[in-house]
Short mmCIF file of C-alpha atoms and ligand atoms in Angstrom, two decimals:
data_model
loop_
_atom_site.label_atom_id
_atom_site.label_comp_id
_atom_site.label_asym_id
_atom_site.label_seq_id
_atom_site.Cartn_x
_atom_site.Cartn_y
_atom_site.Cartn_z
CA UNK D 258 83.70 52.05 -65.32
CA UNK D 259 80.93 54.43 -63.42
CA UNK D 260 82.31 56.00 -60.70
CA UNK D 261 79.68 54.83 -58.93
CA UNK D 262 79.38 51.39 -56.96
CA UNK D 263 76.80 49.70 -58.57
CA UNK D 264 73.66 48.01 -56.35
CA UNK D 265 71.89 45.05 -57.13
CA UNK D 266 68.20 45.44 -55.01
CA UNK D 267 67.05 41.64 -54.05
CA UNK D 268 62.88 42.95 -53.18
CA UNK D 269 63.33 46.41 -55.33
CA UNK D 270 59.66 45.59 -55.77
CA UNK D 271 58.27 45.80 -52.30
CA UNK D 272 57.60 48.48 -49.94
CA UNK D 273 60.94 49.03 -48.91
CA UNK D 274 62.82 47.70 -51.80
CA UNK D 275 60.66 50.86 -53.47
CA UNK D 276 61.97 53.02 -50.90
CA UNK D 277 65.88 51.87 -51.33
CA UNK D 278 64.90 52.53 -55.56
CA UNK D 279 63.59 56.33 -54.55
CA UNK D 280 66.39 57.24 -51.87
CA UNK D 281 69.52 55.93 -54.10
CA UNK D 282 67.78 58.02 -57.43
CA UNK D 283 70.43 60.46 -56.94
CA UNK D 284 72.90 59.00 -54.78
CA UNK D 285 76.35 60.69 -54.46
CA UNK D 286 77.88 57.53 -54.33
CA UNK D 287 75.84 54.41 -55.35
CA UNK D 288 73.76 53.68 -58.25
CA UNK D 289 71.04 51.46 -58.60
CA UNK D 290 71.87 48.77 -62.05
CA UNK D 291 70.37 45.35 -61.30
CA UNK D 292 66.87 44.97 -59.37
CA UNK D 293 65.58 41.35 -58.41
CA UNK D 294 62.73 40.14 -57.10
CA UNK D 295 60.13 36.84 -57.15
CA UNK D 296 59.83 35.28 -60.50
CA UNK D 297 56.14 36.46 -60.50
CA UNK D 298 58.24 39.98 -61.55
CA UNK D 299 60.99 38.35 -63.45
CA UNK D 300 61.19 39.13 -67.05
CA UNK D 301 58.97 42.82 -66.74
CA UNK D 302 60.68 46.07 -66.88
CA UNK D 303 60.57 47.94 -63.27
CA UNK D 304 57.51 50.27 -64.25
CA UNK D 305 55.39 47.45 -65.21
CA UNK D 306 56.55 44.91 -62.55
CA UNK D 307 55.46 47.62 -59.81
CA UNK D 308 52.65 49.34 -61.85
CA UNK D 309 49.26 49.34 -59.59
CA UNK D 310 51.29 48.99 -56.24
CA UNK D 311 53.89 51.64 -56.18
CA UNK D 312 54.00 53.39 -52.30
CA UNK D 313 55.47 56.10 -52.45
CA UNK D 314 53.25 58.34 -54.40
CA UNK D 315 53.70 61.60 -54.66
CA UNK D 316 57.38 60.42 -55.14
CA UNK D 317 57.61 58.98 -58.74
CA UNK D 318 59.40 56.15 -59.85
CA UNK D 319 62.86 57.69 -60.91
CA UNK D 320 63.58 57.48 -64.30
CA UNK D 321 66.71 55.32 -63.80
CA UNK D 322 65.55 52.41 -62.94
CA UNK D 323 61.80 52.39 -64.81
CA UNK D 324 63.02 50.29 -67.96
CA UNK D 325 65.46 48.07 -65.59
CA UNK D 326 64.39 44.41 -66.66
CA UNK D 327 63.51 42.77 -63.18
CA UNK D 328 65.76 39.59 -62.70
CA UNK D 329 64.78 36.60 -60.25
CA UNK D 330 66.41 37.00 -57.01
CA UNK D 331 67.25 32.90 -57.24
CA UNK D 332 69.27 33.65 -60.83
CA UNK D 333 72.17 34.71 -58.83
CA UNK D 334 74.80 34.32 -61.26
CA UNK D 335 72.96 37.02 -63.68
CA UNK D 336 71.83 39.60 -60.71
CA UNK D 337 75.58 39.45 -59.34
CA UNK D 338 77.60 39.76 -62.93
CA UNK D 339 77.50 43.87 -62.69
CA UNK D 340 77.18 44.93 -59.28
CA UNK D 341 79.32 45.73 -56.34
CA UNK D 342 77.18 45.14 -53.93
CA UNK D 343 73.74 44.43 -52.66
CA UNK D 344 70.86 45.71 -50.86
CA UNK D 345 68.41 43.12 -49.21
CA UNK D 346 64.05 43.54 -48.70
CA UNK D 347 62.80 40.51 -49.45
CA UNK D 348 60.10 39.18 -47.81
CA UNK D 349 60.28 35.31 -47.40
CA UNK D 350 60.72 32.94 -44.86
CA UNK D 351 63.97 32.80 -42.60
CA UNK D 352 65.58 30.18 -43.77
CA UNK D 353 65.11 31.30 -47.58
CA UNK D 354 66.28 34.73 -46.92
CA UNK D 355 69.15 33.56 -44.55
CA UNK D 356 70.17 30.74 -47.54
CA UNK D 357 69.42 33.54 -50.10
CA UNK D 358 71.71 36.32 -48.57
CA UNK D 359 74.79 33.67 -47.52
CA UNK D 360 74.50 32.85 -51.47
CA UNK D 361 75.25 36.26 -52.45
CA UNK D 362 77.59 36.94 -49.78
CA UNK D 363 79.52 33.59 -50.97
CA UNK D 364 79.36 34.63 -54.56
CA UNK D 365 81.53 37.72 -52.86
CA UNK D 366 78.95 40.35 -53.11
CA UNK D 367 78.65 42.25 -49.75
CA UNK D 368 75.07 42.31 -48.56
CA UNK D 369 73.50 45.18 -46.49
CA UNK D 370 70.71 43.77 -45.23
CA UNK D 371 67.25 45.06 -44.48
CA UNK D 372 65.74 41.86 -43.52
CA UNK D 373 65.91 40.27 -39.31
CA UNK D 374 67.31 36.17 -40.99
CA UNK D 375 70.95 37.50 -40.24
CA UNK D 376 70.41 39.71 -36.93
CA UNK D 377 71.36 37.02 -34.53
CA UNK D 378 73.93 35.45 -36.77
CA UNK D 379 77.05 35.91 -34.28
CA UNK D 380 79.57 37.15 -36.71
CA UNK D 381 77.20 39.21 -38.93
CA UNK D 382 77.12 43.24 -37.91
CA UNK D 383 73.92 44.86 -37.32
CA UNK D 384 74.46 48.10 -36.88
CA UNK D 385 72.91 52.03 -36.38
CA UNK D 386 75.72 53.66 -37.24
CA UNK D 387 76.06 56.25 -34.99
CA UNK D 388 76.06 53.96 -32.46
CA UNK D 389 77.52 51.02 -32.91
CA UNK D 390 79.93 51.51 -36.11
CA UNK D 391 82.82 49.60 -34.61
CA UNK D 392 80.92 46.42 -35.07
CA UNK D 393 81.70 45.98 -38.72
CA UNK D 394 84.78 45.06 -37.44
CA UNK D 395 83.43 41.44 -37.27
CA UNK D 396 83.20 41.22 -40.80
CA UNK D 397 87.00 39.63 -41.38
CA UNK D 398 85.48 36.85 -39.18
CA UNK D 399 82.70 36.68 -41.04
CA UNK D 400 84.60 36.25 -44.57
CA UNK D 401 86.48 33.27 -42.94
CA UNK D 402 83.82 31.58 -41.95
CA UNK D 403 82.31 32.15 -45.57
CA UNK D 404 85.76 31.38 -46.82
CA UNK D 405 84.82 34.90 -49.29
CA UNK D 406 87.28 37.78 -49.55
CA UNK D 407 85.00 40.67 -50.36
CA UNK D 408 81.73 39.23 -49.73
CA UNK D 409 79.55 39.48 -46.90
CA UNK D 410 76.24 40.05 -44.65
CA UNK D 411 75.82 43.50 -42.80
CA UNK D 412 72.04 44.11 -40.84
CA UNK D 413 70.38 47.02 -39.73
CA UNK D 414 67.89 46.35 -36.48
CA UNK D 415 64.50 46.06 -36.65
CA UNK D 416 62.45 49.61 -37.21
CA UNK D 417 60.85 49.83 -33.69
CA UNK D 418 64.03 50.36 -31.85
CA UNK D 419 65.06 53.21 -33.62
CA UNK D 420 62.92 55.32 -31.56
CA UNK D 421 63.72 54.61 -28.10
CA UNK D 422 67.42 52.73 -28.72
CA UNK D 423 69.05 56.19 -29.99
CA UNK D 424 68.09 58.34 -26.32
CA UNK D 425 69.41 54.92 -24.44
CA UNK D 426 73.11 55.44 -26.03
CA UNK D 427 72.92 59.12 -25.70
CA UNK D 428 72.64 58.64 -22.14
CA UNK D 429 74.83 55.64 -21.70
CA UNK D 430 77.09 57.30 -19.34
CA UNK D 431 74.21 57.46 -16.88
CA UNK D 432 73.79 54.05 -17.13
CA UNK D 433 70.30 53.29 -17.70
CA UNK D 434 69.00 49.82 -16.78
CA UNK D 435 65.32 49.58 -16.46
CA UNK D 436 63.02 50.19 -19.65
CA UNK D 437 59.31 49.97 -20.43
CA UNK D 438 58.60 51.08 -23.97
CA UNK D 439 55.36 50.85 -25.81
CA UNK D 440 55.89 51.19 -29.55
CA UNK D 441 52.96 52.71 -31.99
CA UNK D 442 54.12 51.06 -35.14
CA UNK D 443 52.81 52.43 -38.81
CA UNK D 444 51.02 49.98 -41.22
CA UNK D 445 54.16 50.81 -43.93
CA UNK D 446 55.66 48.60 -41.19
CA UNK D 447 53.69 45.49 -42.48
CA UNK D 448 54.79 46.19 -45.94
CA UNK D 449 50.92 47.77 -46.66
CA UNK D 450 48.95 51.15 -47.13
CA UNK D 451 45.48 52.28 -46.45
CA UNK D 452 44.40 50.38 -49.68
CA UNK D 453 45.87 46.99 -49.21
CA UNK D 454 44.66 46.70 -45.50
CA UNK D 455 41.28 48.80 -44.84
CA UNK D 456 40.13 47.34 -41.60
CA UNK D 457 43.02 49.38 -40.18
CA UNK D 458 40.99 52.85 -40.55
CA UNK D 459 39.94 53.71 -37.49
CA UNK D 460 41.74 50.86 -35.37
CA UNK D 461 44.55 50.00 -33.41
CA UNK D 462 45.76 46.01 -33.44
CA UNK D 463 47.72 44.65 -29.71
CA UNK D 464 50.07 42.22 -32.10
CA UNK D 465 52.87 42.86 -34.39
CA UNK D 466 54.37 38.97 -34.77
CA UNK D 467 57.47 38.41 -33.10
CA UNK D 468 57.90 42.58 -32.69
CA UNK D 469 58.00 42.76 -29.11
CA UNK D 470 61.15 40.24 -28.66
CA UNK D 471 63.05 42.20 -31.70
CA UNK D 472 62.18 45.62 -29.41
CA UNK D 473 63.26 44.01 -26.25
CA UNK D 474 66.37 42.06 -27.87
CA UNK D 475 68.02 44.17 -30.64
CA UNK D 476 69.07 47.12 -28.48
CA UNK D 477 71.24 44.80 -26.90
CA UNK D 478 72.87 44.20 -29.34
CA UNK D 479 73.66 47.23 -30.58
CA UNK D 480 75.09 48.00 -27.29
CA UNK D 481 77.48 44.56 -27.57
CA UNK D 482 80.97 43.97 -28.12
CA UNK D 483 83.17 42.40 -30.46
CA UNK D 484 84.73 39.75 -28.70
CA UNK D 485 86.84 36.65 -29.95
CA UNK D 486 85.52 36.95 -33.65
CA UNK D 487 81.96 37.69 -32.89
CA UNK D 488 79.24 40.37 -31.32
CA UNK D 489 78.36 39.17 -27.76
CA UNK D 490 75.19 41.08 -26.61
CA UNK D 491 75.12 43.58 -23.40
CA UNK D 492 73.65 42.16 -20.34
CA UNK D 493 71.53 45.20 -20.23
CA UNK D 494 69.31 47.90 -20.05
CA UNK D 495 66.66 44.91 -19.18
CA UNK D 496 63.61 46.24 -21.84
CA UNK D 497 60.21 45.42 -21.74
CA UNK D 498 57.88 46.15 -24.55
CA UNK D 499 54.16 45.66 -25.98
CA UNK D 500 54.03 46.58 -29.86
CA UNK D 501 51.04 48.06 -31.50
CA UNK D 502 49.67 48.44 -34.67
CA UNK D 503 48.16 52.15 -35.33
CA UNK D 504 46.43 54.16 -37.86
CA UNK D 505 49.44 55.53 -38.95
CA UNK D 506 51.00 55.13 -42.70
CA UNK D 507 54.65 56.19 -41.45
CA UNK D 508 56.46 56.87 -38.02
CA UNK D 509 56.90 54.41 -35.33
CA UNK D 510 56.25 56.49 -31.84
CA UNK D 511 57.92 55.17 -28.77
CA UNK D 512 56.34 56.10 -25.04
CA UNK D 513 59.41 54.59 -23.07
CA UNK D 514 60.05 54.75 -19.27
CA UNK D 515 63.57 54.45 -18.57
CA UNK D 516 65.51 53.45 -14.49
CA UNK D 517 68.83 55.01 -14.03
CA UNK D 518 71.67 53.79 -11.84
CA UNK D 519 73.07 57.05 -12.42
CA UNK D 520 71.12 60.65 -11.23
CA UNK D 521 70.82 63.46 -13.84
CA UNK D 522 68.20 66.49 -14.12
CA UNK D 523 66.55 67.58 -16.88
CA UNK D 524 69.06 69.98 -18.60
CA UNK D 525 71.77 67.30 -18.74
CA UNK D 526 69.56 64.27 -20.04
CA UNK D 527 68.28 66.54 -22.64
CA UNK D 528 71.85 68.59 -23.81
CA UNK D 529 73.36 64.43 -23.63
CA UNK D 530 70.44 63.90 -26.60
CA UNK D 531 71.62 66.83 -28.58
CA UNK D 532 75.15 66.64 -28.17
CA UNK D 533 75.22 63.07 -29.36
CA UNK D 534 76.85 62.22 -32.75
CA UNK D 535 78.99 59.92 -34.25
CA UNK D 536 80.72 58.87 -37.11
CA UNK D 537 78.05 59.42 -40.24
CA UNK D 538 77.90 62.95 -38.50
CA UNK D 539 81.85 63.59 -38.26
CA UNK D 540 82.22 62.40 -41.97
CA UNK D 541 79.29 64.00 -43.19
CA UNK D 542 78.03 60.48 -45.09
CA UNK D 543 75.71 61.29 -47.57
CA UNK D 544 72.75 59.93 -46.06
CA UNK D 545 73.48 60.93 -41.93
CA UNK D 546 71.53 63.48 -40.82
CA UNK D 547 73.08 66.72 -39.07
CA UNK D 548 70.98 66.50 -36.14
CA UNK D 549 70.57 63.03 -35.14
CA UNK D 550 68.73 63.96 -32.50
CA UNK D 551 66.71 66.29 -31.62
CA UNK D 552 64.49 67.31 -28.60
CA UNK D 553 61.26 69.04 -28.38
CA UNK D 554 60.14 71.56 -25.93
CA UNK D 555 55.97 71.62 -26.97
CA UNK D 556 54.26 69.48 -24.84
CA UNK D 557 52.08 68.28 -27.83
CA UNK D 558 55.60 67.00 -29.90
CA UNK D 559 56.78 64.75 -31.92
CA UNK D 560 53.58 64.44 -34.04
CA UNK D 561 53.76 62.11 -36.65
CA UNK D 562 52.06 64.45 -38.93
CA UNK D 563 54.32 67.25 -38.12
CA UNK D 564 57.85 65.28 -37.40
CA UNK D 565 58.17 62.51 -39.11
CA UNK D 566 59.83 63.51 -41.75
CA UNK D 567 62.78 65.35 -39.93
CA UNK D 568 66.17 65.12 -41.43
CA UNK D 569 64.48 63.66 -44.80
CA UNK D 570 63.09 60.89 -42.85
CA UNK D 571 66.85 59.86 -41.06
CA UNK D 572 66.46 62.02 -37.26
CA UNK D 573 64.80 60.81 -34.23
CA UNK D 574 62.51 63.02 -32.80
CA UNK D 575 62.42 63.11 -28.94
CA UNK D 576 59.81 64.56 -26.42
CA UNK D 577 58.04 65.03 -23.56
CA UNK D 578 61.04 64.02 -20.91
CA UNK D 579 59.79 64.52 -17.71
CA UNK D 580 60.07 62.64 -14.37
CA UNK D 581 58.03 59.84 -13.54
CA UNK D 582 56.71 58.39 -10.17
CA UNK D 583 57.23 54.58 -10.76
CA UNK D 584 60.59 55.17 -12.66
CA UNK D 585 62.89 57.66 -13.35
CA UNK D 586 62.29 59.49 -16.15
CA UNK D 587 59.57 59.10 -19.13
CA UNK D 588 59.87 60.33 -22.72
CA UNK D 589 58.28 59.96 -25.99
CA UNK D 590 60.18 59.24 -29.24
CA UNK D 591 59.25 58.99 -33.16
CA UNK D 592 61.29 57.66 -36.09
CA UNK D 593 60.90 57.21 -39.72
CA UNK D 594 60.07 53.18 -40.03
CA UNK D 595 60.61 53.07 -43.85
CA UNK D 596 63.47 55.63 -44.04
CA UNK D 597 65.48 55.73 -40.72
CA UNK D 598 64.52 52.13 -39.66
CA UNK D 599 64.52 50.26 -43.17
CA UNK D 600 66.47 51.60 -46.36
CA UNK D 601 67.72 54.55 -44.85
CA UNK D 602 69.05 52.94 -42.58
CA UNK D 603 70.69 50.58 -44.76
CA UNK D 604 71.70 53.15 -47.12
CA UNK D 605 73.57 54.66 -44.17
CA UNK D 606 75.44 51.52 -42.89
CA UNK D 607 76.34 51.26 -46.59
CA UNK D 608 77.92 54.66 -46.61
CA UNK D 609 79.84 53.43 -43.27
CA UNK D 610 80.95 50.30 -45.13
CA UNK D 611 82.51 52.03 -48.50
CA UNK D 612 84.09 54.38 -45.96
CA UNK D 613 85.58 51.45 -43.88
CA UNK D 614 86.73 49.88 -47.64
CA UNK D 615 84.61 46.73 -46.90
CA UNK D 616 82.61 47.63 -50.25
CA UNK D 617 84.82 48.79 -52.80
CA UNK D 618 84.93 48.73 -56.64
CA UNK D 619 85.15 44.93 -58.27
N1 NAP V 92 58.08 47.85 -44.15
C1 NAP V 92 58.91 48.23 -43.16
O1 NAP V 92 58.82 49.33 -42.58
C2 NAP V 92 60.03 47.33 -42.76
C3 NAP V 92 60.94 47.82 -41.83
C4 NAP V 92 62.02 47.02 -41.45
C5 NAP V 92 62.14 45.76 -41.99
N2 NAP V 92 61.22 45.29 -42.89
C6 NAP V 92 61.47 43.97 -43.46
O2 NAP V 92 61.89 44.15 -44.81
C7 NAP V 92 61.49 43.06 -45.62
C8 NAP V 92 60.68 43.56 -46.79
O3 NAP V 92 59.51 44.17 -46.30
P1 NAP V 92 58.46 44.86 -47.27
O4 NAP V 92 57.50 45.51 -46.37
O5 NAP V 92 59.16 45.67 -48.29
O6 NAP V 92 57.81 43.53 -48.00
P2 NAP V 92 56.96 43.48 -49.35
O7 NAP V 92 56.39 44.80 -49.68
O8 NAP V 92 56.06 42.32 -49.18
O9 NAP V 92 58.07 43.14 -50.48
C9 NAP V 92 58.61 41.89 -50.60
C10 NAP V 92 59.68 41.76 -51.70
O10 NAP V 92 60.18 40.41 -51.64
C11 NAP V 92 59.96 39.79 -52.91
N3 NAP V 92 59.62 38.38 -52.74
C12 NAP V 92 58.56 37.85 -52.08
N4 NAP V 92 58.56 36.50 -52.20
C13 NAP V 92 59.65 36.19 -52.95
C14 NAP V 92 60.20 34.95 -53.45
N5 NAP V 92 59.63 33.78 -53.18
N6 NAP V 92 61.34 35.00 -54.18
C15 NAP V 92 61.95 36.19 -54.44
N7 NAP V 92 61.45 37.39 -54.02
C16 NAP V 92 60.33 37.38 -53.28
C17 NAP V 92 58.79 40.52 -53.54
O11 NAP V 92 58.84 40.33 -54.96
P3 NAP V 92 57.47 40.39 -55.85
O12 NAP V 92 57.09 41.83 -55.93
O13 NAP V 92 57.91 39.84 -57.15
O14 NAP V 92 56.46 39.56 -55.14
C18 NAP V 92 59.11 41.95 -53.10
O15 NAP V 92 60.11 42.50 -53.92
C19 NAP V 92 60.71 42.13 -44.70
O16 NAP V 92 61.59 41.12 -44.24
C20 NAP V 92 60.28 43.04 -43.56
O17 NAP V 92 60.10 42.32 -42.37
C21 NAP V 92 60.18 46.06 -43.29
#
């Protein structure tokens, strides 16, 4: 048997079932055997079932996976047969992916979950690990209710949050409860490119469907508790948010305005940022960056151009602190959508989970 745990990807073919393919090519700890997808892929090898629409060019599609015959995700019984476990990006409806995902969790394959069906599901984790790790901790709950003993769901949130929601927990102790946040949120974000969706040269959209609730929602969360078998949210920070669309191909900026109840100056909001760590950090997971966060003195920083790629895509970039009029503070932030807020993401709460032993070996 491979030392490695073996990953079935249910959407290996779409944008960010392309990007879980190209981050696990040479994982320390996970290998990539079984990828599924609609049945309009089924039967083709990888290569030809994404040939014409693979994303991530200059990146090339590892050699690995190119001659992996693409299953049906709906053929469970053949995608689960080899794997350990599961990564989820499909893009469906709700209700199919939440049916979809409790089928694989029930046939007792742990699923780590890209996709928002399961993010309000009480006893289902979503999690950034270096915040929130301890909420995995729901997952016995979870397998009783599911009646599985190794299977189950684990989330990440949704990628806009990852640029603001990371500065709110590193300054938690100063108990912020007021947030306005505008998000500028890349086209990768929608699954497309320059190609697929030209009237976006040039323009910015107001609407991301159903993004603005996510940003204002998730964070909470994140910042819940595990109470009495499942996650009950925090009452606050209150967040309000409008969501854009931008001419941007990756990197989800953040221009947040934050309310404390409790008063700190400059120096101490800023070392709070880069003294904040957690677990991926102390254990050195394979995917957790060194610096989670880290601040930038320029006042023309984080550029997308320039920044978004810090860490290999898994840091949050945060700048331009300074204090506002109306609020407290204001700041800027930038994060990775496809890599720190989708399979990187993932990857990383995967990582948490073998460590944890809720994905072992079958
Ligand atoms: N893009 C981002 O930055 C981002 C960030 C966070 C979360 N998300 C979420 O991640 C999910 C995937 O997003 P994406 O941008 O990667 O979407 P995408 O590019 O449209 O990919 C969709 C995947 O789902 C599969 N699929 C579609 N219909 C199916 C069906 N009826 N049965 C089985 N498989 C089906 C597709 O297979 P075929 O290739 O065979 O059609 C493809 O593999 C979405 O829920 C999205 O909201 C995306």
């Amino acid at each position: 048997m491979s030392e490695k745990l073996r990953a079935a990807i249910l959407g290996g073919t779409g944008m960010v079932g392309q990007r879980f393919i190209s981050l696990l090519a040479d994982h320390p700890w996970f290998e990539v055997t079984e990828i599924a997808a609609s049945p309009r892929s089924a039967g083709m090898t990888y290569a030809e079932a994404v040939q014409g629409r693979w994303k991530l060019d200059p990146l090339p599609i590892p050699e690995k996976v190119r001659n992996i015959v693409v299953k049906s995700v709906d053929d469970v019984a053949a995608v689960t047969a080899d794997v350990d476990f599961c990564f989820s990006a499909l893009n469906m409806s709700k209700e199919e992916i939440r049916a979809i995902e409790e089928t694989y969790a029930k046939a007792e394959v742990p699923v780590v979950s890209n996709n928002s069906a399961h993010r309000w599901t009480p006893d289902v984790p979503m999690c950034i690990p270096e915040i929130n790790p301890e909420h995995m901790e729901v997952i016995p709950f979870q397998r009783k209710r599911l009646a599985t003993s190794r299977g189950f769901i684990a989330v990440k949130p949704n990628c806009s949050i990852q640029s603001y929601t990371p500065a709110l927990a590193a300054w938690k102790s100063l108990d912020p409860y007021e947030v306005v946040v505008t998000t500028y949120q890349a086209i990768s974000g929608a699954g497309k490119n320059f190609q697929d969706w030209p009237e976006m040269n040039g323009n910015i959209i107001p609407y991301i469907s159903g993004e603005e609730e996510k940003s204002e929602k998730e964070p909470l969360r994140i910042f819940g508790k595990l109470e009495n078998g499942v996650i009950v949210p925090s009452a606050g920070p209150v967040i309000t948010s409008q969501c854009l669309r931008v001419p941007v191909m990756y990197g989800h900026t953040a221009a947040a305005f934050v309310r404390f109840r409790k008063p700190a100056d400059k120096d101490e909001l800023i070392a709070k940022l880069r003294e904040f760590r957690g677990i991926p950090q102390q254990l050195a997971l394979p995917s957790a960056p060194k610096q989670f966060i880290r601040y930038m003195e320029e006042d023309n920083r984080p550029q997308v151009q320039l920044d978004v790629d810090y860490e290999r895509g898994m840091g949050v970039s945060i700048g331009r602190l300074r204090e506002d009029t109306v609020y407290d503070w204001k700041f800027v932030g930038l994060s990775h959508n496809t890599i720190r807020g989708a399979a990187g993401g993932a990857v990383e709460c995967a990582e948490l989970l073998k460590v944890q032993n809720y994905i072992q070996h079958r």
